[in-house]
Amino acid sequence: MPRRSSPAGVAAPMGIGQDPLMEREAGKEVWLELSPPKRSNPAVRFDYGFPCNLLGRAAALGEVALGPAATAAYMNALGLLAGAEVEEFYRKRWDVWVPLTPAKYGYMIAELYDRMGGGASLAGADAEKVVIGVTRCPFADSMPAAPSLCLLTHSLFGSIAVRNFGYARVVHRSHVAARDRGCEIAVYLKRTPEGESEEGREYAPSSPLFGGDRGGQAGAAQRIALAGRELREKLLGLDTPLDRSRLLAEAGGLFRPAGTVEELHRRIALLGSGELGEACALYLDSHDDPGRSEVAAVHHADPSVAQALRQLLSGDPRERLGEIGKALSEGRPLLAPDLGDGSLALPRDAVQTLSSMGLSSVLVVPLVVETRRLGSLVCVGGSQRRLDARDLLLAVRFAGLVSAAIETAGRHRQLAEALNAREAFTSMAFHELQNALARLKALAQVSVRVLEKGKPEGVSRVERNLEAMSQHVDLLAGLIRDMSDAFSIATTRMDLRRERTNLNSLVASVVERFEGIGGEHSKYRLRVEVPAVQLIGMWDRTRIEQLLTNLLANAVNYSPNGGLVTVRVRRAVPAELETEAGPGGKSSTKREPTMAVVTVRDQGIGIPADQHVSVFSPFCKASNVGESHREGAGLGLYICAGIVEAHGGRIWVDSQVGRGSAFHFSLPLEETALG
């Protein structure tokens, strides 16, 4: 075949034995500063991310329904076939029709990872090996449940390498267990002592697939396709028969409003216990611990059995349910036709309890919406009919409908809460404005009547009324400003004018202003504690002043007996704040850098423990606030939380009734703050 031109900027490849790198440095390890080949047609684009996501789920299901050996054989065959197709695409794209160089091969593999939805880069290439650094595996979500996916990538890489270099040994030096952990893959192009010392899969030209003529490869490809088709037919043979499709039809009713979340959960467990065994339990992932699942509903025809089963399944499943608990925590499917065969590593008392209930088999299917896991379904079969792969596939389809129903119900609930909040906001705002205007009108009417009487003592009365009216106008202006700020927070439109700000001096100036307002006869005393090092950040100075002013005003207003009000400034790392703040308060969704933390502590009336989170909601006031402290719309802490979140920080409270409160908020320091 005549030689074609190579892409611009890339040396034209030569046949094996003509690669200058291979001739000059044969047998030696040379790491190059490499530049990726340019595309001959930038408009060409293909993306394997979505198919890989589906393939990962299918492999996880195949591990359970078909067994690891059959799934591994299929993944290996699929990789060999895909390798030929991928290489053909790149050759057309690069206009290269002779054996690839190690560098071009490495760039092909690295870019392919990106197109599969992962991330990788070429770490090095020489005449003996190519090393790929993987930062994100496209199969990371499915890998724990389907280790055979590694065989797919191994055979894909190996088939391309052996056709171009005559030999390949693929070594996975470390595996990806999560999205934020990487691994390294080495492809040896020659038999070397280093390669032989590492565990890997070897590919050699002895296979018909790697023959020299395209016809032989095509024949091998047909045989691989035939093997894959046979496995697919086996999967389809487990398809849901018509007489059992009633479950899927009835699952459509889950999308109708259920009244409460608990009712929806009970309906799910009731449906699952009909066609999928004798009992069904719904597990939902904990918000506080994503790796932990909690029982939301259990159903069995016998209520006493349902109660006993709930008691058995409650608690941390990772500790009490062996392999079932692992499947729940990892979000992977599981099928165990016989609970007593020892494969599930269940405690003996759990096996005895299940046997006494007449339950003998179990299956687990995860509940997933897109890539987000919601929980799992656990179906338990009785001794009359053991659960099998057919039940597993039906459960997978049912789980898809259940996941969508739970997600839809959650969104409906959020929408209803948002509408209720908007109505409450509008009603409360109208009420507060109406009250303020009514007080102004009353004072004005009293003043007019006093002036009409023309009595000398009426002048002082009018003066007092005018002063009160001025105060009410200030309160009204403040209420309008607070409502405007609250609206900005609710609609995420709070604009910040960031500037380089020294927090130490800002806190000191706000506290000094408060000392001037209180005067020397004030019941409360103020104290400031700032670190020796200056804490600098890119913050909106006016908004931070507003935040501090609101917190200090609360500390003073809700300390009727006076006492010490302390404002402390310190520096903290995110790990300290996670432990300190806990689940309460309100926080940004961004990853927190090193933070400055401000604490405003008083010795006032305190806040009940069950209201530590709700006090940051709009129009909310603690239940122990007396009538003398009811003034205001209850927007202060809501605005404080909005200001902190807009800066990428967090706010929370520690308080005990009768012993005072401590409000804390954090702000990102200058080295990582964004404008």
Tab-separated table of N, CA and C in Angstrom, residues 113 117-120 132-141 143-144 150 172-185:
chain	number	residue	atom	x	y	z
A	113	TYR	N	-9.085	7.299	26.546
A	113	TYR	CA	-9.604	7.359	27.911
A	113	TYR	C	-10.493	8.588	28.091
A	117	GLY	N	-14.935	9.019	28.774
A	117	GLY	CA	-15.470	9.656	29.973
A	117	GLY	C	-14.509	9.643	31.136
A	118	GLY	N	-13.273	9.210	30.912
A	118	GLY	CA	-12.262	9.203	31.967
A	118	GLY	C	-11.247	10.307	31.752
A	119	GLY	N	-10.050	10.105	32.267
A	119	GLY	CA	-8.971	11.066	32.090
A	119	GLY	C	-7.630	10.372	32.186
A	120	ALA	N	-6.732	10.640	31.245
A	120	ALA	CA	-5.420	9.992	31.245
A	120	ALA	C	-4.439	10.846	30.467
A	132	ILE	N	0.917	4.871	30.757
A	132	ILE	CA	-0.225	5.781	30.752
A	132	ILE	C	-0.617	6.069	32.200
A	133	GLY	N	-0.699	7.351	32.563
A	133	GLY	CA	-1.175	7.747	33.890
A	133	GLY	C	-2.664	8.047	33.828
A	134	VAL	N	-3.470	7.283	34.553
A	134	VAL	CA	-4.931	7.448	34.544
A	134	VAL	C	-5.338	8.250	35.776
A	135	THR	N	-5.935	9.404	35.546
A	135	THR	CA	-6.411	10.236	36.654
A	135	THR	C	-7.867	9.963	36.993
A	136	ARG	N	-8.631	9.458	36.023
A	136	ARG	CA	-10.039	9.161	36.273
A	136	ARG	C	-10.456	8.002	35.375
A	137	CYS	N	-10.926	6.932	35.987
A	137	CYS	CA	-11.333	5.757	35.227
A	137	CYS	C	-12.772	5.924	34.748
A	138	PRO	N	-13.068	5.660	33.478
A	138	PRO	CA	-14.444	5.794	32.995
A	138	PRO	C	-15.393	4.782	33.624
A	139	PHE	N	-14.831	3.710	34.209
A	139	PHE	CA	-15.661	2.682	34.833
A	139	PHE	C	-15.584	2.728	36.357
A	140	ALA	N	-15.186	3.888	36.926
A	140	ALA	CA	-14.954	3.953	38.377
A	140	ALA	C	-16.186	3.579	39.185
A	141	ASP	N	-17.380	3.998	38.721
A	141	ASP	CA	-18.602	3.708	39.480
A	141	ASP	C	-18.945	2.225	39.457
A	143	MET	N	-16.657	-0.357	38.680
A	143	MET	CA	-15.518	-1.254	38.858
A	143	MET	C	-15.633	-2.160	40.091
A	144	PRO	N	-16.082	-1.659	41.257
A	144	PRO	CA	-16.158	-2.582	42.402
A	144	PRO	C	-17.078	-3.765	42.157
A	150	CYS	N	-11.750	-4.334	33.675
A	150	CYS	CA	-10.308	-4.169	33.431
A	150	CYS	C	-9.858	-5.036	32.252
A	172	HIS	N	-1.472	-3.598	34.975
A	172	HIS	CA	-2.228	-2.610	35.742
A	172	HIS	C	-1.530	-2.469	37.092
A	173	ARG	N	-0.795	-1.389	37.285
A	173	ARG	CA	0.037	-1.285	38.487
A	173	ARG	C	-0.772	-0.924	39.731
A	174	SER	N	-1.895	-0.259	39.573
A	174	SER	CA	-2.789	0.014	40.701
A	174	SER	C	-4.166	0.253	40.133
A	175	HIS	N	-5.191	-0.058	40.926
A	175	HIS	CA	-6.556	0.013	40.429
A	175	HIS	C	-7.250	1.256	40.948
A	176	VAL	N	-8.240	1.686	40.201
A	176	VAL	CA	-9.030	2.843	40.588
A	176	VAL	C	-10.191	2.374	41.453
A	177	ALA	N	-10.269	2.888	42.668
A	177	ALA	CA	-11.356	2.523	43.578
A	177	ALA	C	-12.399	3.625	43.682
A	178	ALA	N	-12.028	4.836	43.276
A	178	ALA	CA	-12.969	5.952	43.331
A	178	ALA	C	-12.553	6.983	42.302
A	179	ARG	N	-13.425	7.959	42.067
A	179	ARG	CA	-13.160	8.931	41.015
A	179	ARG	C	-11.943	9.803	41.309
A	180	ASP	N	-11.633	10.004	42.566
A	180	ASP	CA	-10.539	10.905	42.894
A	180	ASP	C	-9.211	10.183	43.101
A	181	ARG	N	-9.145	8.905	42.698
A	181	ARG	CA	-7.890	8.169	42.815
A	181	ARG	C	-7.478	7.677	41.442
A	182	GLY	N	-6.183	7.728	41.142
A	182	GLY	CA	-5.701	7.345	39.835
A	182	GLY	C	-4.994	6.007	39.841
A	183	CYS	N	-4.531	5.615	38.668
A	183	CYS	CA	-3.777	4.380	38.550
A	183	CYS	C	-2.786	4.541	37.402
A	184	GLU	N	-1.964	3.530	37.192
A	184	GLU	CA	-0.946	3.583	36.140
A	184	GLU	C	-0.977	2.273	35.360
A	185	ILE	N	-0.949	2.379	34.046
A	185	ILE	CA	-0.966	1.211	33.172
A	185	ILE	C	0.295	1.227	32.327
